[in-house]
Amino acid sequence: MTEIMSEERLTRDEMASLQLRRLRETLSYAKERVGFYRQLFQEHSMTHEDITSLDQIAGLPFTKKSDLVQNYPYGMCAVDPSEIIRLHASSGTTGKPINTYYTRKDQQDWQKCMERNFRIAGITKDDVCQIAFRYTLFTGAFGHHLGAESCGAMVIPTSAGQTERQIMMMQDLKTTVLHCTPSYALVVAEKLKESGIDPQSLALRLGIHGAEPMSEEMRQHIEEGLGVTALRDYGLTEVGGPGVSMECPSKSGFHINEDYFYPEIIDPNTLEPLPPGEIGELVFTSLQKEAMPLIRYRTRDITHLMYDTCACGRTLVRHGPICGRTDDMLIVGGVNFFPSQLESILLAFSETAPHYALYLRKKGPVDDVSVEVETLPEFWALTDENSSDRLMQRIEGKIKDILGFRIHVRLMSPNSIPRSEGKSKRVFDER
Ligand code: ADP
Ligand code: ZN
């Protein structure tokens, strides 16, 4: 067990008064230095002096992704570019990439958040951390790199790809922690199996996976395939990348670094705040950012908040799994669902592999939805038409029961669906 620092177990009142002080500082800082916020506050005829309690944050305007796009490249910055020491950009899953900037202090804070995350996950100086996120403009690799180094662990910056070489390094250097997307963790696990390497023969004990969703069923595949405990971390480029939240080994939610990022959950339709525990859109206000402060930034990520003390002893508020993004939500015949719900259904079958692709097409006036899912080699080798029809019907039945509409299932041979070293694209909406 790693030590729990005092900031991780403040009472709610202590945390709230710290947050209120920092919120007021952030509001006055943003108003003074960012034209965008000065104008926004004027339009809402408000000042930071109006805010005397945290719940009054609900009266402040939101910041949206489109605001960042419109004010590209430096319009959201509170400092002169000469104060900026680093830039990263989003991977552009949904539209135009956007930049995030760090002053020296921002980078130090990022490092502190990442270090805290990794201590929460149980990383110590004795660990050997292999960073298999891509070292690019993307925040993932650099954030994980900073945090692991800060824990005093040995850092191996392999980047993603060259999987055989990754495995050789794991064997030779006795890697204990693998940092990568869940998709790439599956690729590594598959390569181990293919090469006849027993994951238990490695020193690997922990996987830290983020940047995209990982269902519980996917987690199980990764844990078995790599012989690790797999924990998720979360963040987004706009607020500075990973370092926002991290699961602890009790796997009961992601602890938010709420002394840096003030979280709210709102109803994405009415934009009203929702009470603790209810599912809605996650909104963050940065509390310590210098280069690019953000006020009530709408992440579009859907989850809920938990304020009780965690089994690990920390009081830092937790969010649940990210069910998906509002912009990932699919509507079929009037029914809303997230691809992550389908993933859970597909992977709950012991015959299926964690590789699938969902296709949505228009067939006349109706939606035609089909999913291709790979089966495990063990099943595929023994299957005949009858057994594969039966499995298909069982999966289709389960989908109909849970989602309430029909999806045609096609069973695929092992290795037929493309793999990804970064974030996977699993949904093809061609409507
Ligand atoms: P984009 O994907 O928009 O180009 P980013 O690279 O900044 O931008 O990715 C951030 C997004 O990735 C988050 O808003 C969230 O949707 C997703 N994400 C990150 N970590 C997780 C996680 N642990 N679980 C689910 N989704 C995650
Ligand atoms: Zn915990």
Coordinates of C-alpha atoms and ligand atoms in Angstrom, one line a residue:
M1 CA 0.0 0.0 0.0
T2 CA 1.3 3.4 -0.9
E3 CA 0.9 6.2 1.7
I4 CA -2.2 8.4 1.5
M5 CA -1.3 12.1 1.4
S6 CA -3.3 14.6 3.4
E7 CA -4.7 16.3 0.3
E8 CA -6.3 13.0 -0.6
R9 CA -8.3 12.7 2.6
L10 CA -9.6 16.2 3.3
T11 CA -13.1 16.4 4.8
R12 CA -15.7 17.6 2.3
D13 CA -15.8 21.0 4.1
E14 CA -12.0 21.3 3.9
M15 CA -12.0 20.5 0.2
A16 CA -15.0 22.8 -0.5
S17 CA -13.3 25.8 1.1
L18 CA -10.1 25.1 -0.8
Q19 CA -12.1 24.8 -4.0
L20 CA -14.0 28.0 -3.4
R21 CA -10.9 30.0 -2.8
R22 CA -9.3 28.6 -5.9
L23 CA -12.4 29.1 -7.9
R24 CA -12.6 32.7 -7.0
E25 CA -9.0 33.2 -7.9
T26 CA -9.5 31.4 -11.3
L27 CA -12.5 33.5 -12.1
S28 CA -10.7 36.8 -11.4
Y29 CA -7.6 35.6 -13.2
A30 CA -9.5 34.5 -16.3
K31 CA -11.6 37.7 -16.4
E32 CA -8.4 39.8 -16.2
R33 CA -6.4 37.9 -18.7
V34 CA -8.6 36.1 -21.3
G35 CA -10.6 38.3 -23.6
F36 CA -13.1 35.4 -24.2
Y37 CA -13.9 35.2 -20.5
R38 CA -14.0 39.0 -20.0
Q39 CA -16.7 39.2 -22.7
L40 CA -18.6 36.1 -21.4
F41 CA -18.7 37.5 -17.9
Q42 CA -19.9 40.9 -19.2
E43 CA -22.6 39.2 -21.2
H44 CA -23.7 37.4 -18.0
S45 CA -23.2 40.6 -16.0
M46 CA -21.3 38.8 -13.3
T47 CA -18.1 39.1 -11.4
H48 CA -16.1 36.6 -9.3
E49 CA -17.1 38.6 -6.2
D50 CA -20.6 37.3 -6.8
I51 CA -19.5 33.8 -6.0
T52 CA -19.6 33.2 -2.3
S53 CA -20.4 29.4 -2.2
L54 CA -19.5 26.6 -4.5
D55 CA -23.0 25.8 -5.6
Q56 CA -23.2 29.3 -7.2
I57 CA -21.0 27.9 -9.9
A58 CA -24.2 26.8 -11.5
G59 CA -24.9 30.4 -12.4
L60 CA -21.7 30.7 -14.5
P61 CA -21.7 30.2 -18.2
F62 CA -20.2 27.1 -19.8
T63 CA -17.2 26.8 -22.0
K64 CA -17.6 24.5 -25.0
K65 CA -15.3 22.8 -27.4
S66 CA -16.4 25.1 -30.2
D67 CA -15.1 28.1 -28.1
L68 CA -11.7 26.5 -28.1
V69 CA -11.9 25.9 -31.9
Q70 CA -13.0 29.5 -32.6
N71 CA -10.3 31.0 -30.4
Y72 CA -7.5 28.8 -31.9
P73 CA -4.6 29.1 -31.5
Y74 CA -4.0 31.5 -28.6
G75 CA -7.4 33.1 -27.9
M76 CA -8.0 31.1 -24.7
C77 CA -4.6 31.7 -23.3
A78 CA -4.1 33.7 -20.2
V79 CA -0.4 34.2 -20.7
D80 CA 2.0 35.5 -23.3
P81 CA 3.3 32.7 -25.6
S82 CA 6.7 33.3 -24.2
E83 CA 5.5 31.9 -20.8
I84 CA 4.4 28.7 -22.5
I85 CA 6.9 25.8 -22.3
R86 CA 4.8 23.0 -23.9
L87 CA 1.9 22.4 -26.2
H88 CA -0.1 19.3 -26.8
A89 CA -3.1 18.6 -29.1
S90 CA -6.1 16.3 -29.0
S91 CA -6.1 13.2 -31.1
G92 CA -9.0 14.6 -33.1
T93 CA -11.4 11.8 -32.6
T94 CA -14.3 14.2 -33.1
G95 CA -13.5 17.0 -35.5
K96 CA -10.8 19.6 -35.5
P97 CA -7.8 19.0 -33.1
I98 CA -7.5 21.4 -30.3
N99 CA -4.4 22.6 -28.4
T100 CA -3.6 22.8 -24.7
Y101 CA -0.8 24.8 -23.3
Y102 CA 1.4 24.6 -20.2
T103 CA 3.4 27.2 -18.3
R104 CA 6.2 25.8 -16.2
K105 CA 3.9 25.8 -13.2
D106 CA 1.2 24.0 -15.2
Q107 CA 3.7 21.3 -16.2
Q108 CA 4.7 20.9 -12.5
D109 CA 1.1 20.6 -11.5
W110 CA 0.5 18.1 -14.3
Q111 CA 3.4 16.1 -12.9
K112 CA 2.0 16.3 -9.4
C113 CA -1.4 15.1 -10.6
M114 CA 0.1 12.2 -12.5
E115 CA 2.3 11.2 -9.6
R116 CA -0.7 11.2 -7.3
N117 CA -2.6 9.1 -9.8
F118 CA 0.1 6.6 -10.0
R119 CA 0.6 6.4 -6.2
I120 CA -3.2 5.8 -6.0
A121 CA -2.6 3.0 -8.5
G122 CA 0.2 1.6 -6.3
I123 CA 3.3 2.5 -8.3
T124 CA 6.5 3.0 -6.3
K125 CA 10.2 3.7 -7.1
D126 CA 10.7 -0.1 -7.4
D127 CA 8.5 -0.2 -10.5
V128 CA 9.6 -0.4 -14.1
C129 CA 7.1 1.5 -16.2
Q130 CA 6.9 0.9 -19.9
I131 CA 5.1 3.8 -21.6
A132 CA 3.4 2.3 -24.7
F133 CA 1.2 5.3 -25.5
R134 CA 2.3 7.1 -28.7
Y135 CA 4.8 9.8 -28.1
T136 CA 3.2 12.4 -30.3
L137 CA 1.3 15.6 -29.9
F138 CA -1.1 13.5 -27.9
T139 CA -0.9 14.1 -24.1
G140 CA -1.0 10.4 -23.0
A141 CA 2.6 9.3 -23.3
F142 CA 4.1 12.6 -21.9
G143 CA 1.7 12.7 -19.0
H144 CA 2.3 9.1 -18.0
H145 CA 6.1 9.6 -18.5
L146 CA 6.1 12.6 -16.1
G147 CA 4.1 10.8 -13.4
A148 CA 6.1 7.6 -13.5
E149 CA 9.4 9.5 -13.3
S150 CA 8.0 11.5 -10.5
C151 CA 7.2 8.3 -8.5
G152 CA 10.9 7.4 -8.9
A153 CA 10.1 4.4 -11.1
M154 CA 12.3 3.5 -14.0
V155 CA 10.7 4.8 -17.2
I156 CA 11.0 3.0 -20.5
P157 CA 9.6 5.3 -23.2
T158 CA 8.9 2.6 -25.9
S159 CA 5.9 4.5 -27.5
A160 CA 3.3 2.3 -29.1
G161 CA 4.0 -0.3 -31.8
Q162 CA 6.8 -2.8 -32.5
T163 CA 5.0 -5.2 -30.2
E164 CA 7.6 -8.0 -30.3
R165 CA 10.2 -5.5 -29.2
Q166 CA 8.0 -4.3 -26.4
I167 CA 7.7 -7.9 -25.2
M168 CA 11.4 -8.4 -25.4
M169 CA 12.0 -5.3 -23.3
M170 CA 9.4 -6.5 -20.8
Q171 CA 11.3 -9.7 -20.5
D172 CA 14.8 -8.3 -20.3
L173 CA 14.1 -5.2 -18.2
K174 CA 11.5 -6.9 -16.0
T175 CA 8.8 -4.3 -16.7
T176 CA 6.2 -4.2 -13.9
V177 CA 3.7 -1.6 -15.3
L178 CA 2.4 -1.3 -18.8
H179 CA 0.9 2.1 -19.7
C180 CA -1.2 2.1 -23.0
T181 CA -4.7 2.3 -24.4
P182 CA -6.9 -0.7 -23.7
S183 CA -6.8 -1.4 -27.5
Y184 CA -3.0 -1.7 -27.5
A185 CA -3.1 -3.8 -24.3
L186 CA -5.2 -6.3 -26.3
V187 CA -2.6 -6.3 -29.0
V188 CA 0.2 -7.0 -26.6
A189 CA -1.8 -9.8 -24.9
E190 CA -2.5 -11.4 -28.3
K191 CA 1.2 -11.3 -29.3
L192 CA 2.1 -13.0 -26.0
K193 CA -0.3 -15.7 -26.7
E194 CA 0.8 -16.1 -30.3
S195 CA 4.4 -16.3 -29.2
G196 CA 3.6 -18.9 -26.5
I197 CA 4.8 -16.6 -23.7
D198 CA 3.0 -17.2 -20.4
P199 CA 2.1 -13.8 -19.0
Q200 CA 2.9 -15.2 -15.5
S201 CA 6.5 -15.6 -16.6
L202 CA 6.8 -11.8 -16.9
A203 CA 7.3 -9.3 -14.0
L204 CA 4.2 -7.4 -15.2
R205 CA 1.8 -6.8 -12.4
L206 CA -0.1 -3.6 -13.4
G207 CA -1.7 -2.1 -16.5
I208 CA -2.7 1.5 -16.6
H209 CA -5.1 2.2 -19.4
G210 CA -6.8 5.3 -20.6
A211 CA -7.7 7.5 -23.5
E212 CA -10.7 5.4 -24.5
P213 CA -13.4 3.4 -22.8
M214 CA -12.6 -0.1 -21.3
S215 CA -15.7 -2.0 -20.2
E216 CA -15.4 -4.5 -17.2
E217 CA -15.6 -7.3 -19.7
M218 CA -12.7 -5.8 -21.7
R219 CA -10.8 -5.3 -18.4
Q220 CA -11.1 -9.0 -17.7
H221 CA -9.7 -9.9 -21.1
I222 CA -6.7 -7.6 -20.5
E223 CA -6.1 -8.8 -17.0
E224 CA -6.1 -12.4 -18.1
G225 CA -4.1 -11.8 -21.2
L226 CA -1.4 -9.8 -19.5
G227 CA -1.5 -11.3 -16.0
V228 CA -2.0 -7.9 -14.5
T229 CA -4.4 -5.8 -12.5
A230 CA -5.7 -3.3 -15.1
L231 CA -6.7 0.1 -13.8
R232 CA -8.2 3.0 -15.8
D233 CA -7.1 6.6 -15.8
Y234 CA -9.0 9.5 -17.4
G235 CA -8.3 12.9 -18.8
L236 CA -8.9 15.1 -21.9
T237 CA -6.6 17.3 -23.8
E238 CA -8.7 20.5 -23.1
V239 CA -7.9 20.4 -19.4
G240 CA -4.3 19.3 -19.9
G241 CA -4.6 15.5 -20.7
P242 CA -4.4 12.6 -18.3
G243 CA -4.0 13.5 -14.6
V244 CA -7.7 14.3 -14.1
S245 CA -8.7 11.0 -12.4
M246 CA -7.5 7.5 -11.7
E247 CA -9.0 4.3 -10.4
C248 CA -7.5 2.8 -7.2
P249 CA -7.1 -0.9 -6.8
S250 CA -10.5 -1.2 -5.2
K251 CA -11.9 -0.5 -8.7
S252 CA -14.9 1.5 -7.4
G253 CA -14.6 4.7 -9.4
F254 CA -11.9 7.1 -10.6
H255 CA -10.6 9.5 -7.9
I256 CA -10.7 13.0 -9.3
N257 CA -7.9 15.4 -8.5
E258 CA -10.6 17.8 -7.4
D259 CA -8.2 20.3 -5.9
Y260 CA -7.1 21.0 -9.5
F261 CA -10.3 20.2 -11.4
Y262 CA -13.7 21.0 -9.9
P263 CA -16.2 18.5 -11.3
E264 CA -20.0 18.9 -11.9
I265 CA -22.6 16.7 -13.5
I266 CA -25.2 18.4 -15.6
D267 CA -28.1 17.3 -17.7
P268 CA -26.8 17.7 -21.2
N269 CA -30.2 18.8 -22.5
T270 CA -31.4 21.2 -19.8
L271 CA -27.9 22.1 -18.7
E272 CA -29.1 22.1 -15.1
P273 CA -26.8 20.6 -12.4
L274 CA -27.8 17.0 -11.4
P275 CA -27.6 15.7 -7.8
P276 CA -24.8 13.4 -6.7
G277 CA -25.1 9.9 -8.1
E278 CA -27.1 10.9 -11.2
I279 CA -25.8 10.2 -14.6
G280 CA -25.1 13.1 -16.9
E281 CA -22.4 15.1 -18.6
L282 CA -19.2 15.8 -16.7
V283 CA -18.1 19.5 -16.5
F284 CA -14.8 20.7 -15.2
T285 CA -13.5 24.0 -14.0
S286 CA -9.7 24.2 -13.7
L287 CA -8.7 25.6 -10.3
Q288 CA -4.9 26.1 -10.8
K289 CA -4.2 26.6 -14.5
E290 CA -2.1 29.4 -15.6
A291 CA -1.8 29.0 -19.4
M292 CA -5.3 28.1 -20.3
P293 CA -7.9 28.3 -17.4
L294 CA -11.2 26.7 -18.3
I295 CA -14.5 27.5 -16.6
R296 CA -17.3 25.0 -16.6
Y297 CA -15.9 23.1 -19.6
R298 CA -18.4 20.7 -21.0
T299 CA -16.4 17.4 -21.6
R300 CA -19.3 15.6 -23.3
D301 CA -18.3 12.5 -21.3
I302 CA -21.2 10.8 -19.5
T303 CA -20.8 9.5 -16.0
H304 CA -21.8 10.1 -12.3
L305 CA -20.1 11.3 -9.2
M306 CA -19.6 9.6 -5.8
Y307 CA -18.8 11.6 -2.7
D308 CA -18.5 8.8 -0.1
T309 CA -15.1 7.8 1.3
C310 CA -13.6 5.1 -0.9
A311 CA -12.5 1.7 0.4
C312 CA -8.9 2.8 0.0
G313 CA -9.5 5.6 2.6
R314 CA -9.4 8.5 0.2
T315 CA -12.1 11.2 0.2
L316 CA -11.3 12.6 -3.2
V317 CA -14.6 12.5 -5.1
R318 CA -14.9 9.6 -7.7
H319 CA -16.6 9.4 -11.0
G320 CA -18.0 6.2 -12.4
P321 CA -16.9 4.6 -15.7
I322 CA -17.3 6.9 -18.7
C323 CA -20.2 5.3 -20.5
G324 CA -19.4 7.3 -23.6
R325 CA -19.6 10.8 -25.0
T326 CA -22.7 12.6 -25.8
D327 CA -21.4 12.7 -29.4
D328 CA -20.9 8.9 -29.4
M329 CA -24.5 8.2 -28.4
L330 CA -26.3 6.3 -31.2
I331 CA -30.0 6.5 -31.9
V332 CA -31.6 3.5 -33.6
G333 CA -35.3 3.5 -34.2
G334 CA -35.8 6.0 -31.5
V335 CA -33.7 4.1 -28.9
N336 CA -30.5 5.7 -27.5
F337 CA -27.5 3.7 -26.6
F338 CA -23.8 3.9 -26.2
P339 CA -21.4 1.5 -28.0
S340 CA -20.0 0.6 -24.5
Q341 CA -23.3 -1.0 -23.7
L342 CA -23.0 -3.2 -26.8
E343 CA -19.4 -4.0 -25.9
S344 CA -20.4 -5.3 -22.5
I345 CA -23.1 -7.6 -24.0
L346 CA -20.8 -9.0 -26.7
L347 CA -17.9 -9.7 -24.4
A348 CA -19.9 -11.3 -21.7
F349 CA -20.0 -14.4 -24.0
S350 CA -17.1 -16.8 -23.3
E351 CA -16.8 -17.6 -27.0
T352 CA -16.2 -14.0 -28.2
A353 CA -13.0 -12.1 -28.5
P354 CA -12.7 -8.4 -27.5
H355 CA -12.7 -7.3 -31.2
Y356 CA -15.8 -6.0 -32.9
A357 CA -17.1 -3.5 -35.4
L358 CA -20.5 -2.0 -35.4
Y359 CA -22.1 -0.8 -38.7
L360 CA -25.1 1.5 -39.0
R361 CA -26.7 1.9 -42.4
K362 CA -29.9 3.1 -43.9
K363 CA -32.1 0.5 -45.6
G364 CA -35.0 2.5 -47.0
P365 CA -36.5 4.4 -44.2
V366 CA -35.2 2.1 -41.5
D367 CA -31.8 1.7 -39.7
D368 CA -30.0 -1.4 -40.5
V369 CA -27.6 -2.2 -37.7
S370 CA -25.1 -5.1 -37.7
V371 CA -22.1 -6.0 -35.7
E372 CA -19.1 -8.1 -36.6
V373 CA -17.5 -9.8 -33.6
E374 CA -14.5 -12.1 -33.6
T375 CA -14.7 -15.5 -31.8
L376 CA -11.8 -16.9 -29.8
P377 CA -9.5 -19.2 -31.7
E378 CA -10.6 -22.1 -29.4
F379 CA -14.2 -21.7 -30.5
W380 CA -13.5 -21.0 -34.1
A381 CA -11.4 -24.1 -34.5
L382 CA -14.2 -26.4 -33.2
T383 CA -17.2 -24.5 -34.7
D384 CA -19.6 -25.8 -37.3
E385 CA -22.6 -24.2 -38.9
N386 CA -24.9 -25.3 -36.1
S387 CA -22.8 -24.2 -33.2
S388 CA -22.1 -20.9 -34.8
D389 CA -25.8 -20.3 -35.6
R390 CA -26.7 -21.1 -32.0
L391 CA -24.1 -18.6 -30.7
M392 CA -25.3 -15.9 -33.1
Q393 CA -28.9 -16.4 -32.0
R394 CA -27.9 -16.3 -28.3
I395 CA -26.0 -13.0 -28.9
E396 CA -28.8 -11.5 -30.9
G397 CA -31.3 -12.5 -28.3
K398 CA -29.3 -10.9 -25.5
I399 CA -28.9 -7.7 -27.5
K400 CA -32.6 -7.5 -28.1
D401 CA -33.4 -8.2 -24.4
I402 CA -31.0 -5.5 -23.2
L403 CA -31.1 -2.8 -25.9
G404 CA -34.6 -3.4 -27.1
F405 CA -33.9 -3.6 -30.8
R406 CA -32.4 -6.0 -33.3
I407 CA -28.7 -6.0 -34.3
H408 CA -27.6 -8.6 -36.8
V409 CA -24.6 -10.4 -35.5
R410 CA -21.8 -11.8 -37.8
L411 CA -19.3 -14.1 -36.2
M412 CA -15.8 -13.4 -37.5
S413 CA -12.7 -15.6 -37.6
P414 CA -9.9 -14.7 -35.2
N415 CA -7.7 -11.7 -36.3
S416 CA -10.1 -10.5 -39.0
I417 CA -10.9 -7.1 -37.5
P418 CA -8.2 -4.5 -37.6
R419 CA -6.2 -3.9 -34.4
S420 CA -5.2 -0.5 -33.1
E421 CA -2.0 0.8 -31.3
G422 CA -3.9 3.9 -30.1
K423 CA -7.6 4.4 -29.8
S424 CA -9.8 1.9 -31.7
K425 CA -12.5 2.9 -34.1
R426 CA -15.3 0.4 -33.6
V427 CA -18.3 2.3 -34.8
F428 CA -19.0 3.0 -38.5
D429 CA -22.2 5.1 -38.8
E430 CA -22.8 5.3 -42.5
R431 CA -26.4 6.6 -42.2
Ligands
ADP1 P1 -10.1 13.3 -28.7 O1 -10.3 11.9 -28.5 O2 -11.3 14.1 -28.7 O3 -9.2 13.7 -29.9 P2 -8.4 13.3 -26.4 O4 -7.3 12.6 -27.0 O5 -8.2 14.5 -25.5 O6 -9.4 13.9 -27.5 O7 -9.3 12.3 -25.6 C1 -10.0 12.6 -24.4 C2 -11.3 11.7 -24.4 O8 -10.9 10.4 -24.4 C3 -12.1 12.0 -23.2 O9 -13.0 13.1 -23.3 C4 -12.9 10.7 -23.1 O10 -14.0 10.7 -24.0 C5 -11.9 9.7 -23.6 N1 -11.3 9.0 -22.5 C6 -10.1 9.2 -21.9 N2 -9.9 8.4 -20.9 C7 -10.9 7.6 -20.8 C8 -11.3 6.5 -20.0 N3 -10.6 6.0 -19.0 N4 -12.5 5.9 -20.2 C9 -13.3 6.3 -21.2 N5 -13.0 7.3 -22.0 C10 -11.8 7.9 -21.9
ZN2 ZN -10.0 4.5 -3.7

